[in-house]
Amino acid sequence: MNSDFAVTGPSELELESALRLKTLQYFVTQRPWLDLYGKHVRPVAPFGSASRRSYVDPALIHRSLPDELLFEVLVRMTPYDLGRASCVCRKWRYTIRNPVFWRSACLKAWQLSGVVENYKILQAKYEGSWRKMWLLRPRVRTDGLYVSRNTYIRAGVAEWKITNPVHIVCYFRYLRFFPSGRFLYKNSSQKIKDVAKCMNTRASKGDCVFGGHYTLSDDKVEAAVLYPGMRPTVLRIRLRLRGTIAGANNRMDLLSLVTSGVDDNEANGPEEDILGVVEGWQDDETHNPDVPAVSHRRGLTPFVFVPFEEVETSVLNLPVEKMDYYVPG
């Protein structure tokens, strides 16, 4: 006899569906960020923008630091520090895109071209964007040193049972550029952490730091430095700028390195004129018969840029036995 209160259980189809769903939970990874799809976050307008609306920012640093003070802090940063700061949050990223920051940096970096010429180049090549001009236009960096590490093998003196001893000799070429068109040059076996202390305009003669002048045309750098002495010699350097990423300008290919003699009148002239004196000279041209023109074919390793804050930790400080060969990249 059937009971009037019979309990009806789930069907086989419902049980199979529940079992399949329970099994999938072990294979499907939970991804909470998928819930963010379709939700649009309103971007923050830059400081001073007409479209900016007042709202309460939930971040503590933004509530504690007014926009006016944030602008004053950012305007005192270097362009490379601005790039790091733009990674902090969306608000800082849009604020740093303000052309005020990049205009001052560009005018300082290419001050030799003049303000009018820089504005013409800005409109003709970079669509009026100072930030784009900073990233794409070649420029020499002034916040560190360009270093060229060179090595060669020298035969040693045979001692005891060693018949053919050889030594790996390592030396460096150092360049420091200034926005005014001057640069400093030093050829030494010292490491970069020691040389960085004397690569300034107050260096003494004992530091063997020589000053010269350079010009920049597109990605080509023409530089000249005068070695004083009984037989004055001028060193002519031709370089090509490049970068491992856009805007880095952290490499310089050494195209030619020529030493030539100059006469007494050219050597005793103003230091600023030495680059104009050798302009247009051929590689085999010399104005002093006692000093022949020599086009060097060795020691032309590309220059690598090292910022001042990294000179103590740079791999270029390693001894030869730990890094016998260095690939600039």
mmCIF file of C-alpha atoms in Angstrom:
data_model
loop_
_atom_site.group_PDB
_atom_site.id
_atom_site.type_symbol
_atom_site.label_atom_id
_atom_site.label_comp_id
_atom_site.label_asym_id
_atom_site.label_seq_id
_atom_site.Cartn_x
_atom_site.Cartn_y
_atom_site.Cartn_z
ATOM 1 C CA MET A 1 0.000 0.000 0.000
ATOM 2 C CA ASN A 2 1.445 3.335 -1.065
ATOM 3 C CA SER A 3 1.825 6.007 1.575
ATOM 4 C CA ASP A 4 0.168 9.364 1.043
ATOM 5 C CA PHE A 5 3.392 11.107 2.250
ATOM 6 C CA ALA A 6 5.941 9.556 -0.109
ATOM 7 C CA VAL A 7 9.161 11.639 -0.529
ATOM 8 C CA THR A 8 10.229 12.247 -4.117
ATOM 9 C CA GLY A 9 14.043 12.266 -4.550
ATOM 10 C CA PRO A 10 16.134 14.026 -7.239
ATOM 11 C CA SER A 11 16.140 12.590 -10.671
ATOM 12 C CA GLU A 12 19.139 10.923 -12.252
ATOM 13 C CA LEU A 13 19.691 13.938 -14.540
ATOM 14 C CA GLU A 14 19.882 16.331 -11.576
ATOM 15 C CA LEU A 15 22.264 14.037 -9.713
ATOM 16 C CA GLU A 16 24.543 13.764 -12.740
ATOM 17 C CA SER A 17 24.610 17.543 -13.183
ATOM 18 C CA ALA A 18 25.452 18.120 -9.507
ATOM 19 C CA LEU A 19 28.222 15.518 -9.628
ATOM 20 C CA ARG A 20 29.727 17.086 -12.762
ATOM 21 C CA LEU A 21 29.654 20.559 -11.165
ATOM 22 C CA LYS A 22 31.330 19.241 -8.022
ATOM 23 C CA THR A 23 34.025 17.581 -10.117
ATOM 24 C CA LEU A 24 34.752 20.758 -12.072
ATOM 25 C CA GLN A 25 35.476 22.643 -8.866
ATOM 26 C CA TYR A 26 38.699 20.676 -8.553
ATOM 27 C CA PHE A 27 39.889 21.626 -12.048
ATOM 28 C CA VAL A 28 38.665 25.194 -12.510
ATOM 29 C CA THR A 29 40.953 27.788 -10.886
ATOM 30 C CA GLN A 30 39.178 30.665 -9.206
ATOM 31 C CA ARG A 31 40.162 33.981 -10.793
ATOM 32 C CA PRO A 32 38.634 36.898 -8.875
ATOM 33 C CA TRP A 33 40.113 39.478 -11.258
ATOM 34 C CA LEU A 34 37.792 38.201 -13.989
ATOM 35 C CA ASP A 35 34.999 39.990 -12.146
ATOM 36 C CA LEU A 36 36.659 43.300 -13.039
ATOM 37 C CA TYR A 37 35.987 42.859 -16.770
ATOM 38 C CA GLY A 38 33.494 45.382 -18.030
ATOM 39 C CA LYS A 39 34.022 47.809 -15.157
ATOM 40 C CA HIS A 40 35.521 51.081 -16.412
ATOM 41 C CA VAL A 41 37.620 53.139 -13.997
ATOM 42 C CA ARG A 42 37.459 56.870 -14.618
ATOM 43 C CA PRO A 43 40.979 58.225 -15.301
ATOM 44 C CA VAL A 44 42.300 61.089 -13.190
ATOM 45 C CA ALA A 45 42.858 64.302 -15.127
ATOM 46 C CA PRO A 46 46.272 65.998 -14.759
ATOM 47 C CA PHE A 47 46.750 68.784 -12.259
ATOM 48 C CA GLY A 48 45.593 72.082 -13.747
ATOM 49 C CA SER A 49 43.358 70.473 -16.379
ATOM 50 C CA ALA A 50 40.044 72.154 -17.143
ATOM 51 C CA SER A 51 38.248 68.818 -17.023
ATOM 52 C CA ARG A 52 39.399 68.141 -13.489
ATOM 53 C CA ARG A 53 36.577 67.651 -10.955
ATOM 54 C CA SER A 54 36.961 67.819 -7.215
ATOM 55 C CA TYR A 55 36.526 64.476 -5.492
ATOM 56 C CA VAL A 56 37.826 62.771 -2.382
ATOM 57 C CA ASP A 57 40.770 60.509 -3.150
ATOM 58 C CA PRO A 58 40.761 57.388 -0.948
ATOM 59 C CA ALA A 59 44.590 57.073 -0.972
ATOM 60 C CA LEU A 60 46.259 58.402 2.175
ATOM 61 C CA ILE A 61 49.175 60.010 0.335
ATOM 62 C CA HIS A 62 46.803 61.922 -1.952
ATOM 63 C CA ARG A 63 44.692 63.125 0.976
ATOM 64 C CA SER A 64 47.814 64.212 2.866
ATOM 65 C CA LEU A 65 49.643 65.773 -0.102
ATOM 66 C CA PRO A 66 47.734 68.512 -1.976
ATOM 67 C CA ASP A 67 47.947 68.616 -5.746
ATOM 68 C CA GLU A 68 49.859 71.907 -5.633
ATOM 69 C CA LEU A 69 52.613 70.389 -3.460
ATOM 70 C CA LEU A 70 52.684 67.238 -5.595
ATOM 71 C CA PHE A 71 53.255 69.400 -8.659
ATOM 72 C CA GLU A 72 56.134 71.236 -6.938
ATOM 73 C CA VAL A 73 57.750 67.932 -5.954
ATOM 74 C CA LEU A 74 57.502 66.471 -9.440
ATOM 75 C CA VAL A 75 58.804 69.570 -11.182
ATOM 76 C CA ARG A 76 62.084 69.207 -9.261
ATOM 77 C CA MET A 77 62.648 65.607 -10.361
ATOM 78 C CA THR A 78 64.878 64.488 -13.199
ATOM 79 C CA PRO A 79 63.162 62.952 -16.243
ATOM 80 C CA TYR A 80 64.328 59.466 -15.263
ATOM 81 C CA ASP A 81 62.911 59.891 -11.749
ATOM 82 C CA LEU A 82 59.650 61.071 -13.334
ATOM 83 C CA GLY A 83 59.518 57.847 -15.315
ATOM 84 C CA ARG A 84 59.841 55.838 -12.103
ATOM 85 C CA ALA A 85 57.261 57.989 -10.312
ATOM 86 C CA SER A 86 54.739 57.470 -13.104
ATOM 87 C CA CYS A 87 54.635 53.779 -12.150
ATOM 88 C CA VAL A 88 53.305 54.546 -8.651
ATOM 89 C CA CYS A 89 49.635 55.081 -9.491
ATOM 90 C CA ARG A 90 47.267 56.293 -12.189
ATOM 91 C CA LYS A 91 47.016 59.798 -10.757
ATOM 92 C CA TRP A 92 50.777 60.336 -10.796
ATOM 93 C CA ARG A 93 51.002 58.893 -14.295
ATOM 94 C CA TYR A 94 48.491 61.383 -15.720
ATOM 95 C CA THR A 95 50.018 64.243 -13.727
ATOM 96 C CA ILE A 96 53.514 63.514 -15.038
ATOM 97 C CA ARG A 97 52.234 63.656 -18.619
ATOM 98 C CA ASN A 98 51.907 67.409 -18.162
ATOM 99 C CA PRO A 99 54.156 68.971 -20.853
ATOM 100 C CA VAL A 100 55.622 71.426 -18.339
ATOM 101 C CA PHE A 101 57.944 68.754 -16.937
ATOM 102 C CA TRP A 102 59.223 67.572 -20.312
ATOM 103 C CA ARG A 103 59.586 71.019 -21.897
ATOM 104 C CA SER A 104 62.131 72.162 -19.324
ATOM 105 C CA ALA A 105 64.044 68.878 -19.630
ATOM 106 C CA CYS A 106 64.194 69.097 -23.439
ATOM 107 C CA LEU A 107 65.283 72.726 -23.520
ATOM 108 C CA LYS A 108 68.085 71.935 -21.078
ATOM 109 C CA ALA A 109 69.242 68.802 -22.918
ATOM 110 C CA TRP A 110 69.410 70.531 -26.330
ATOM 111 C CA GLN A 111 70.313 74.034 -25.183
ATOM 112 C CA LEU A 112 73.058 74.221 -27.819
ATOM 113 C CA SER A 113 70.405 74.144 -30.557
ATOM 114 C CA GLY A 114 68.607 77.195 -29.168
ATOM 115 C CA VAL A 115 65.007 77.651 -28.086
ATOM 116 C CA VAL A 116 63.698 78.610 -31.527
ATOM 117 C CA GLU A 117 65.318 75.640 -33.267
ATOM 118 C CA ASN A 118 64.015 73.248 -30.607
ATOM 119 C CA TYR A 119 60.455 74.513 -31.125
ATOM 120 C CA LYS A 120 60.790 74.043 -34.890
ATOM 121 C CA ILE A 121 62.021 70.461 -34.439
ATOM 122 C CA LEU A 122 59.220 69.824 -31.942
ATOM 123 C CA GLN A 123 56.502 70.772 -34.418
ATOM 124 C CA ALA A 124 58.151 69.196 -37.471
ATOM 125 C CA LYS A 125 59.164 65.773 -36.093
ATOM 126 C CA TYR A 126 57.415 65.102 -32.797
ATOM 127 C CA GLU A 127 53.861 66.419 -33.298
ATOM 128 C CA GLY A 128 54.242 69.069 -30.608
ATOM 129 C CA SER A 129 54.839 66.519 -27.826
ATOM 130 C CA TRP A 130 57.752 67.335 -25.540
ATOM 131 C CA ARG A 131 57.602 63.887 -23.960
ATOM 132 C CA LYS A 132 57.794 62.202 -27.362
ATOM 133 C CA MET A 133 60.735 64.421 -28.247
ATOM 134 C CA TRP A 134 62.523 63.400 -25.055
ATOM 135 C CA LEU A 135 62.047 59.700 -25.792
ATOM 136 C CA LEU A 136 62.850 59.656 -29.510
ATOM 137 C CA ARG A 137 65.394 62.411 -30.155
ATOM 138 C CA PRO A 138 69.054 61.362 -29.650
ATOM 139 C CA ARG A 139 70.847 63.224 -26.861
ATOM 140 C CA VAL A 140 73.929 62.796 -24.703
ATOM 141 C CA ARG A 141 73.256 61.998 -21.081
ATOM 142 C CA THR A 142 74.794 64.227 -18.414
ATOM 143 C CA ASP A 143 73.772 62.344 -15.261
ATOM 144 C CA GLY A 144 76.652 59.853 -15.333
ATOM 145 C CA LEU A 145 79.714 58.600 -17.199
ATOM 146 C CA TYR A 146 80.177 56.843 -20.522
ATOM 147 C CA VAL A 147 82.708 54.038 -20.050
ATOM 148 C CA SER A 148 84.579 51.977 -22.640
ATOM 149 C CA ARG A 149 86.279 48.861 -21.251
ATOM 150 C CA ASN A 150 89.179 47.602 -23.365
ATOM 151 C CA THR A 151 91.490 44.632 -22.908
ATOM 152 C CA TYR A 152 94.544 43.312 -24.697
ATOM 153 C CA ILE A 153 97.098 40.553 -24.135
ATOM 154 C CA ARG A 154 100.704 41.452 -23.299
ATOM 155 C CA ALA A 155 103.562 38.971 -23.317
ATOM 156 C CA GLY A 156 105.280 38.573 -19.967
ATOM 157 C CA VAL A 157 108.809 37.763 -18.900
ATOM 158 C CA ALA A 158 109.643 34.082 -18.717
ATOM 159 C CA GLU A 159 110.353 32.976 -15.151
ATOM 160 C CA TRP A 160 111.241 29.587 -13.744
ATOM 161 C CA LYS A 161 109.467 26.846 -15.703
ATOM 162 C CA ILE A 162 106.880 29.156 -17.282
ATOM 163 C CA THR A 163 107.979 29.531 -20.872
ATOM 164 C CA ASN A 164 105.312 31.778 -22.431
ATOM 165 C CA PRO A 165 103.546 33.874 -19.776
ATOM 166 C CA VAL A 166 100.888 36.344 -20.919
ATOM 167 C CA HIS A 167 98.948 39.035 -19.096
ATOM 168 C CA ILE A 168 95.478 40.443 -19.758
ATOM 169 C CA VAL A 169 95.706 44.221 -19.505
ATOM 170 C CA CYS A 170 92.494 46.164 -18.865
ATOM 171 C CA TYR A 171 92.038 49.916 -19.279
ATOM 172 C CA PHE A 172 89.089 52.286 -19.582
ATOM 173 C CA ARG A 173 88.099 55.382 -21.518
ATOM 174 C CA TYR A 174 85.829 57.729 -19.583
ATOM 175 C CA LEU A 175 83.619 60.494 -20.959
ATOM 176 C CA ARG A 176 81.467 62.943 -19.052
ATOM 177 C CA PHE A 177 79.315 65.397 -21.001
ATOM 178 C CA PHE A 178 77.809 68.712 -19.941
ATOM 179 C CA PRO A 179 74.777 70.445 -21.508
ATOM 180 C CA SER A 180 76.891 73.517 -22.315
ATOM 181 C CA GLY A 181 78.894 71.636 -24.977
ATOM 182 C CA ARG A 182 81.892 70.746 -22.826
ATOM 183 C CA PHE A 183 83.064 67.261 -21.937
ATOM 184 C CA LEU A 184 85.786 65.605 -19.861
ATOM 185 C CA TYR A 185 87.982 62.749 -21.043
ATOM 186 C CA LYS A 186 90.179 60.367 -19.072
ATOM 187 C CA ASN A 187 92.103 57.283 -20.124
ATOM 188 C CA SER A 188 92.988 55.156 -17.105
ATOM 189 C CA SER A 189 93.230 51.654 -15.653
ATOM 190 C CA GLN A 190 91.339 52.750 -12.529
ATOM 191 C CA LYS A 191 87.856 51.449 -11.835
ATOM 192 C CA ILE A 192 84.823 53.613 -12.352
ATOM 193 C CA LYS A 193 84.112 54.001 -8.624
ATOM 194 C CA ASP A 194 87.503 55.714 -8.223
ATOM 195 C CA VAL A 195 87.408 57.768 -11.415
ATOM 196 C CA ALA A 196 83.917 59.177 -10.775
ATOM 197 C CA LYS A 197 85.288 61.227 -7.862
ATOM 198 C CA CYS A 198 87.651 63.253 -10.052
ATOM 199 C CA MET A 199 85.563 63.576 -13.243
ATOM 200 C CA ASN A 200 84.604 67.204 -12.665
ATOM 201 C CA THR A 201 85.775 70.650 -13.698
ATOM 202 C CA ARG A 202 87.790 71.028 -10.455
ATOM 203 C CA ALA A 203 90.080 68.087 -11.267
ATOM 204 C CA SER A 204 93.803 68.744 -10.893
ATOM 205 C CA LYS A 205 96.499 68.022 -13.450
ATOM 206 C CA GLY A 206 97.527 64.973 -11.469
ATOM 207 C CA ASP A 207 94.147 63.402 -12.160
ATOM 208 C CA CYS A 208 94.919 63.473 -15.920
ATOM 209 C CA VAL A 209 91.404 64.680 -16.753
ATOM 210 C CA PHE A 210 91.313 66.683 -19.991
ATOM 211 C CA GLY A 211 88.538 68.982 -21.121
ATOM 212 C CA GLY A 212 87.213 69.490 -24.622
ATOM 213 C CA HIS A 213 84.156 70.441 -26.612
ATOM 214 C CA TYR A 214 81.620 68.459 -28.594
ATOM 215 C CA THR A 215 78.747 68.954 -31.022
ATOM 216 C CA LEU A 216 75.673 66.800 -31.564
ATOM 217 C CA SER A 217 74.063 66.367 -34.977
ATOM 218 C CA ASP A 218 71.214 63.846 -35.057
ATOM 219 C CA ASP A 219 72.838 60.763 -33.515
ATOM 220 C CA LYS A 220 76.463 61.713 -34.368
ATOM 221 C CA VAL A 221 78.818 63.257 -31.818
ATOM 222 C CA GLU A 222 81.973 65.116 -32.867
ATOM 223 C CA ALA A 223 84.397 65.817 -30.026
ATOM 224 C CA ALA A 224 87.930 67.142 -29.707
ATOM 225 C CA VAL A 225 90.296 67.460 -26.756
ATOM 226 C CA LEU A 226 93.769 69.048 -26.657
ATOM 227 C CA TYR A 227 96.686 67.384 -24.886
ATOM 228 C CA PRO A 228 99.053 70.221 -23.833
ATOM 229 C CA GLY A 229 102.815 69.812 -23.603
ATOM 230 C CA MET A 230 105.988 70.222 -25.614
ATOM 231 C CA ARG A 231 104.297 68.616 -28.602
ATOM 232 C CA PRO A 232 100.604 69.522 -28.331
ATOM 233 C CA THR A 233 98.328 66.826 -29.684
ATOM 234 C CA VAL A 234 94.624 66.942 -30.428
ATOM 235 C CA LEU A 235 92.409 63.898 -29.968
ATOM 236 C CA ARG A 236 89.456 63.734 -32.364
ATOM 237 C CA ILE A 237 86.577 61.434 -31.463
ATOM 238 C CA ARG A 238 83.569 60.493 -33.584
ATOM 239 C CA LEU A 239 80.715 58.701 -31.838
ATOM 240 C CA ARG A 240 77.251 57.420 -32.667
ATOM 241 C CA LEU A 241 74.485 57.473 -30.058
ATOM 242 C CA ARG A 242 72.071 54.606 -29.558
ATOM 243 C CA GLY A 243 70.048 53.013 -26.783
ATOM 244 C CA THR A 244 68.994 49.579 -25.634
ATOM 245 C CA ILE A 245 65.424 50.925 -25.210
ATOM 246 C CA ALA A 246 63.633 54.063 -26.376
ATOM 247 C CA GLY A 247 64.972 57.170 -24.670
ATOM 248 C CA ALA A 248 67.860 55.375 -22.920
ATOM 249 C CA ASN A 249 70.781 56.754 -24.996
ATOM 250 C CA ASN A 250 72.996 54.495 -22.912
ATOM 251 C CA ARG A 251 75.380 53.340 -25.632
ATOM 252 C CA MET A 252 77.939 55.097 -27.828
ATOM 253 C CA ASP A 253 79.677 53.401 -30.729
ATOM 254 C CA LEU A 254 83.210 54.659 -31.243
ATOM 255 C CA LEU A 255 83.430 55.305 -34.990
ATOM 256 C CA SER A 256 86.945 56.775 -35.129
ATOM 257 C CA LEU A 257 89.710 57.874 -32.796
ATOM 258 C CA VAL A 258 92.447 60.016 -34.365
ATOM 259 C CA THR A 259 95.415 61.838 -32.811
ATOM 260 C CA SER A 260 97.040 64.670 -34.763
ATOM 261 C CA GLY A 261 99.581 67.380 -34.126
ATOM 262 C CA VAL A 262 98.745 71.085 -33.971
ATOM 263 C CA ASP A 263 101.029 74.075 -34.322
ATOM 264 C CA ASP A 264 101.758 76.552 -31.533
ATOM 265 C CA ASN A 265 99.232 79.146 -32.690
ATOM 266 C CA GLU A 266 96.411 76.595 -32.687
ATOM 267 C CA ALA A 267 97.484 75.182 -29.332
ATOM 268 C CA ASN A 268 97.690 78.610 -27.658
ATOM 269 C CA GLY A 269 94.242 79.706 -28.883
ATOM 270 C CA PRO A 270 91.096 79.635 -26.759
ATOM 271 C CA GLU A 271 90.053 76.192 -25.593
ATOM 272 C CA GLU A 272 86.619 76.646 -27.134
ATOM 273 C CA ASP A 273 88.159 76.970 -30.610
ATOM 274 C CA ILE A 274 89.894 73.583 -30.743
ATOM 275 C CA LEU A 275 86.815 71.866 -32.142
ATOM 276 C CA GLY A 276 86.496 74.511 -34.836
ATOM 277 C CA VAL A 277 90.200 74.218 -35.672
ATOM 278 C CA VAL A 278 90.049 70.503 -36.441
ATOM 279 C CA GLU A 279 86.675 70.685 -38.183
ATOM 280 C CA GLY A 280 87.017 69.368 -41.711
ATOM 281 C CA TRP A 281 90.411 67.750 -41.122
ATOM 282 C CA GLN A 282 91.157 64.472 -42.837
ATOM 283 C CA ASP A 283 92.115 61.432 -40.787
ATOM 284 C CA ASP A 284 95.729 61.636 -41.974
ATOM 285 C CA GLU A 285 96.041 65.412 -41.576
ATOM 286 C CA THR A 286 98.448 66.969 -39.070
ATOM 287 C CA HIS A 287 99.795 70.503 -38.607
ATOM 288 C CA ASN A 288 102.937 69.481 -36.745
ATOM 289 C CA PRO A 289 105.478 67.326 -38.608
ATOM 290 C CA ASP A 290 106.842 66.009 -35.300
ATOM 291 C CA VAL A 291 103.438 64.535 -34.405
ATOM 292 C CA PRO A 292 102.102 62.318 -37.198
ATOM 293 C CA ALA A 293 98.390 61.649 -37.552
ATOM 294 C CA VAL A 294 97.451 58.232 -36.201
ATOM 295 C CA SER A 295 94.058 56.588 -36.729
ATOM 296 C CA HIS A 296 93.697 54.092 -33.894
ATOM 297 C CA ARG A 297 92.205 50.711 -34.736
ATOM 298 C CA ARG A 298 92.334 49.178 -31.262
ATOM 299 C CA GLY A 299 90.518 50.104 -28.103
ATOM 300 C CA LEU A 300 87.290 50.948 -29.946
ATOM 301 C CA THR A 301 84.916 49.103 -27.631
ATOM 302 C CA PRO A 302 81.486 50.820 -27.427
ATOM 303 C CA PHE A 303 80.817 53.127 -24.496
ATOM 304 C CA VAL A 304 78.317 52.060 -21.839
ATOM 305 C CA PHE A 305 76.505 54.667 -19.759
ATOM 306 C CA VAL A 306 76.658 54.323 -15.961
ATOM 307 C CA PRO A 307 74.570 56.744 -13.826
ATOM 308 C CA PHE A 308 76.301 58.349 -10.861
ATOM 309 C CA GLU A 309 74.104 56.462 -8.389
ATOM 310 C CA GLU A 310 75.332 53.127 -9.827
ATOM 311 C CA VAL A 311 79.096 53.719 -10.010
ATOM 312 C CA GLU A 312 79.747 51.868 -6.741
ATOM 313 C CA THR A 313 77.788 48.762 -7.744
ATOM 314 C CA SER A 314 78.590 48.598 -11.464
ATOM 315 C CA VAL A 315 79.973 45.358 -12.891
ATOM 316 C CA LEU A 316 82.751 47.413 -14.469
ATOM 317 C CA ASN A 317 84.407 47.469 -11.038
ATOM 318 C CA LEU A 318 85.060 43.724 -11.199
ATOM 319 C CA PRO A 319 88.697 42.650 -11.636
ATOM 320 C CA VAL A 320 89.972 40.976 -14.764
ATOM 321 C CA GLU A 321 90.049 37.518 -13.193
ATOM 322 C CA LYS A 322 86.276 37.723 -12.603
ATOM 323 C CA MET A 323 85.333 39.372 -15.891
ATOM 324 C CA ASP A 324 87.991 38.987 -18.558
ATOM 325 C CA TYR A 325 85.607 40.102 -21.331
ATOM 326 C CA TYR A 326 82.642 42.475 -21.233
ATOM 327 C CA VAL A 327 79.904 42.608 -23.873
ATOM 328 C CA PRO A 328 78.311 46.095 -23.931
ATOM 329 C CA GLY A 329 75.223 45.041 -25.906
#
